[in-house]
Amino acid sequence: MEPIFEQFVRDLTGGFQVPFWAPMLVSLGLVLAFIALNAMFMIWLERKICGRIQRRMGPMLTGPKAWARFSMWTGGWFQTPCDSVKLLLKEDIIPAQVDRFGFMLAPVLVFMAALAVYVPLPISSTSYAQSAPIVVAVADLDIGLLYVVAITTLTILAILTAGWASNNKYSLLGGMRAGVQILSYEIPMLFALMGPMVLAGSLSLGDLVLVQHAGLFGVPLLGWFLVPSFLGAVVYLICAVAETNRPPFDMPEAEQELVAGFSTEYTAMRFAMFYLAEFSNTFVVCMIFTAVFLGGWTLPGFIPPSSLNLGFFSLPYFDLLAGMAIFFAKAYAVVLLLMWIRWTFPRLRPDHLMTFGWKFLLPLSFVNLLVCIVLAAIQQIYFGGNPG
Amino acid sequence: MSAIGLNHFLALGAVLFCLGTYGVLTRRNAIAVLLSLELMFNAVNLNLVAFARFMPNLDGVVLAVFVIAVAAAEATVGVALVLSIYRNFRHIDLDQVDTMKG
Amino acid sequence: MIYDPNPVAFWLLAAMVAGCALAVVRARKLFHAGLALVGTLFAVAGLYGLLQAWFLAAVQVLVYAGAIAIMLLFAIMLTHHMMNPDLKSLTTQPWTAAALCLMLLAVLLGGTLSSTWQTAPDTTLSPTWTPKCGFQVAEAVPSVEALGFRLLDPFTLPFEMVSVLILVSLIGALVIARRDPTLPEPPEGREEKAP
């Protein structure tokens, strides 16, 4: 991201050299703004889809009446800002017997995890004013895939701390269940992601997308890792739903069983941190799915020009914008799929959940890895290896 | 401050190792001893990786990976033992797990 | 490009390592010691990143902080009464142990700082991407491919043995921690005694 940002500032100001800490701060600001805005949009979308699946209208009363009158789908878009303000104005209660250090640390940790996982996610690539196409991510790490899985461990820690520090048997039970659930589903998730890693020969998410663009066995249409690693994609999606504690895997947060699980004692802004982190993690998981299995910001056979010539002026960074549009369209499609799953299936019991993860998904992910290794070997031997 | 060199990392490893030793020697709770033991493992790993970087040799990092794997195996068995002791004695105070004493 | 670790990063991470390690050995509440261990592990992972062993840093967070430390936290939660003021983590003979450890530190520091280590001058190695093929033996930057080649060529036997070791420890832990239904239950009420 640094070369692009520096080039952009140089173009805008005619040669101003940014200090070394500026790209980091700008990335941080952009990611924070994105998390907030995206959460607002996604919560509204979630409630609309929930309503429509349950044959009712969802939020309709907030926001201008014109939007509501236009269609059932566009009403009530101001609901989430109103709810956020309500949540911010609530009283922040810290019960007397909690462990104060752990109680205050847990929301911080969960938000740290939610923020840190955005670093290697590539949303586009651009070659405007650069010598070679550069992947647009906060930092396209060499070990992007492994980094993303490693950061989920911070979420486990945050939930365990929240559950223990609340000094409440329901919270402890919810925290331990959530911790065990996330830990158990992390392993099939890692193995499902190993399939594309073997096919691409790299752990970097930008590299994975570029190899998908180049195609499998020379055919660009088969390039998306959804095709050779289909089992892995399915396993990854299921594990992703379990990782983010979404229904049908939301036993740790089940209102009917555990009050609110590990977040029972949390009110106002601290609860908002958990809620925000959950929605942010949902979107991150969809972003990873898009980058790894759906070809990221690329469409097969289509390379957008780096600046679009509109006659009277040329729009710079066009490939960056086009890539971003494609990426977010795919990511939101996956988000819609996850929301559809959420409001359709009943909740899984904890023992069913563990059996499903360990005895069904894990062997499936091994099978997927085997298939991907065979395909990668064929690609290597007969088709001259993967590019890049 | 001079440039950060191999000695800085080795010194940090030594400090971490000694803190871990202090923990193993003094703590009464069995799990606290396991936590301090992990500190010692990490000190060793830090030394290995520092050597691997400063005298160009990849074997230090490979050995560090093995040390992490072995530490995982050892922590697993350690926790199992602690759970077994808890089940029999109802506490895990190492000073009082002494039924073999005459 | 000569390898020059950023001093600010090193001292920050070193302070975090030392501070969290001190908290591990001195915390009154056991759960805080567990959290401090996680902090130490993250700081050490940061130091691995500073030493350009990125893969090892990710493995450290994934395995050590994300599995071993979490397992130890679970053990704490299962064997500890929740808000007990934690008499059990008081220490025995702290001053003797501190003296011994200081002597150990003196010996270690004296030994390592006074030796001249044969480090190679760092003029030809690039810290960024190394090519996928063309693996070089004297690689200082531990890229993932180089590690993979090392694991398969000189270190095949340890690699296979470690997988057997982990399997053995898994089975062993299950057998040790399993509740034997034929044995009588231990007597209730033998609670933690004050020192």
PDB file of C-alpha atoms in Angstrom, chain A residues 93-107 158-176 258-267 270-271 274, chain C residues 29 31-32 35 77 82-83:
ATOM      1  CA  ILE A  93     -22.417  -1.265  34.364  1.00  0.00           C
ATOM      2  CA  ILE A  94     -19.441  -3.117  35.826  1.00  0.00           C
ATOM      3  CA  PRO A  95     -20.674  -5.645  38.397  1.00  0.00           C
ATOM      4  CA  ALA A  96     -18.874  -5.512  41.726  1.00  0.00           C
ATOM      5  CA  GLN A  97     -17.511  -9.049  41.786  1.00  0.00           C
ATOM      6  CA  VAL A  98     -15.967  -9.221  38.350  1.00  0.00           C
ATOM      7  CA  ASP A  99     -12.261  -9.340  37.756  1.00  0.00           C
ATOM      8  CA  ARG A 100     -11.833  -5.768  36.543  1.00  0.00           C
ATOM      9  CA  PHE A 101      -8.662  -6.281  34.553  1.00  0.00           C
ATOM     10  CA  GLY A 102     -10.005  -9.200  32.563  1.00  0.00           C
ATOM     11  CA  PHE A 103     -13.458  -7.630  32.206  1.00  0.00           C
ATOM     12  CA  MET A 104     -12.035  -4.489  30.633  1.00  0.00           C
ATOM     13  CA  LEU A 105      -9.419  -6.327  28.608  1.00  0.00           C
ATOM     14  CA  ALA A 106     -11.764  -8.682  26.761  1.00  0.00           C
ATOM     15  CA  PRO A 107     -13.548  -6.162  24.482  1.00  0.00           C
ATOM     16  CA  ALA A 158     -10.873 -12.549  24.217  1.00  0.00           C
ATOM     17  CA  ILE A 159     -13.956 -14.746  24.575  1.00  0.00           C
ATOM     18  CA  LEU A 160     -12.333 -16.945  27.226  1.00  0.00           C
ATOM     19  CA  THR A 161     -11.292 -13.874  29.188  1.00  0.00           C
ATOM     20  CA  ALA A 162     -14.779 -12.383  28.908  1.00  0.00           C
ATOM     21  CA  GLY A 163     -16.346 -15.603  30.097  1.00  0.00           C
ATOM     22  CA  TRP A 164     -13.994 -16.048  33.043  1.00  0.00           C
ATOM     23  CA  ALA A 165     -13.819 -12.459  34.168  1.00  0.00           C
ATOM     24  CA  SER A 166     -17.608 -12.111  34.395  1.00  0.00           C
ATOM     25  CA  ASN A 167     -17.633 -14.323  37.495  1.00  0.00           C
ATOM     26  CA  ASN A 168     -20.885 -15.926  36.414  1.00  0.00           C
ATOM     27  CA  LYS A 169     -21.443 -19.590  35.655  1.00  0.00           C
ATOM     28  CA  TYR A 170     -23.429 -18.908  32.473  1.00  0.00           C
ATOM     29  CA  SER A 171     -20.697 -16.656  31.164  1.00  0.00           C
ATOM     30  CA  LEU A 172     -18.001 -19.170  32.004  1.00  0.00           C
ATOM     31  CA  LEU A 173     -19.903 -21.960  30.308  1.00  0.00           C
ATOM     32  CA  GLY A 174     -20.590 -19.791  27.281  1.00  0.00           C
ATOM     33  CA  GLY A 175     -16.991 -18.672  27.115  1.00  0.00           C
ATOM     34  CA  MET A 176     -15.606 -22.185  27.320  1.00  0.00           C
ATOM     35  CA  LEU A 258     -27.190 -19.264  28.238  1.00  0.00           C
ATOM     36  CA  VAL A 259     -28.759 -15.828  28.664  1.00  0.00           C
ATOM     37  CA  ALA A 260     -26.171 -14.177  26.431  1.00  0.00           C
ATOM     38  CA  GLY A 261     -23.235 -16.505  26.927  1.00  0.00           C
ATOM     39  CA  PHE A 262     -19.912 -14.838  27.509  1.00  0.00           C
ATOM     40  CA  SER A 263     -21.293 -11.347  26.924  1.00  0.00           C
ATOM     41  CA  THR A 264     -24.002 -11.545  29.595  1.00  0.00           C
ATOM     42  CA  GLU A 265     -22.454  -9.001  31.933  1.00  0.00           C
ATOM     43  CA  TYR A 266     -21.445  -6.562  29.231  1.00  0.00           C
ATOM     44  CA  THR A 267     -23.490  -3.427  28.600  1.00  0.00           C
ATOM     45  CA  ARG A 270     -18.327  -2.926  25.735  1.00  0.00           C
ATOM     46  CA  PHE A 271     -21.144  -5.030  24.328  1.00  0.00           C
ATOM     47  CA  PHE A 274     -18.290  -7.653  20.770  1.00  0.00           C
TER      48      PHE A 274
ATOM     49  CA  LYS C  29      -4.265 -14.309  40.198  1.00  0.00           C
ATOM     50  CA  PHE C  31      -5.581 -16.232  35.151  1.00  0.00           C
ATOM     51  CA  HIS C  32      -3.614 -13.010  34.960  1.00  0.00           C
ATOM     52  CA  LEU C  35      -2.886 -13.744  30.068  1.00  0.00           C
ATOM     53  CA  MET C  77     -10.386 -22.596  34.570  1.00  0.00           C
ATOM     54  CA  MET C  82     -13.118 -18.760  40.247  1.00  0.00           C
ATOM     55  CA  MET C  83     -12.582 -15.700  42.304  1.00  0.00           C
TER      56      MET C  83
END
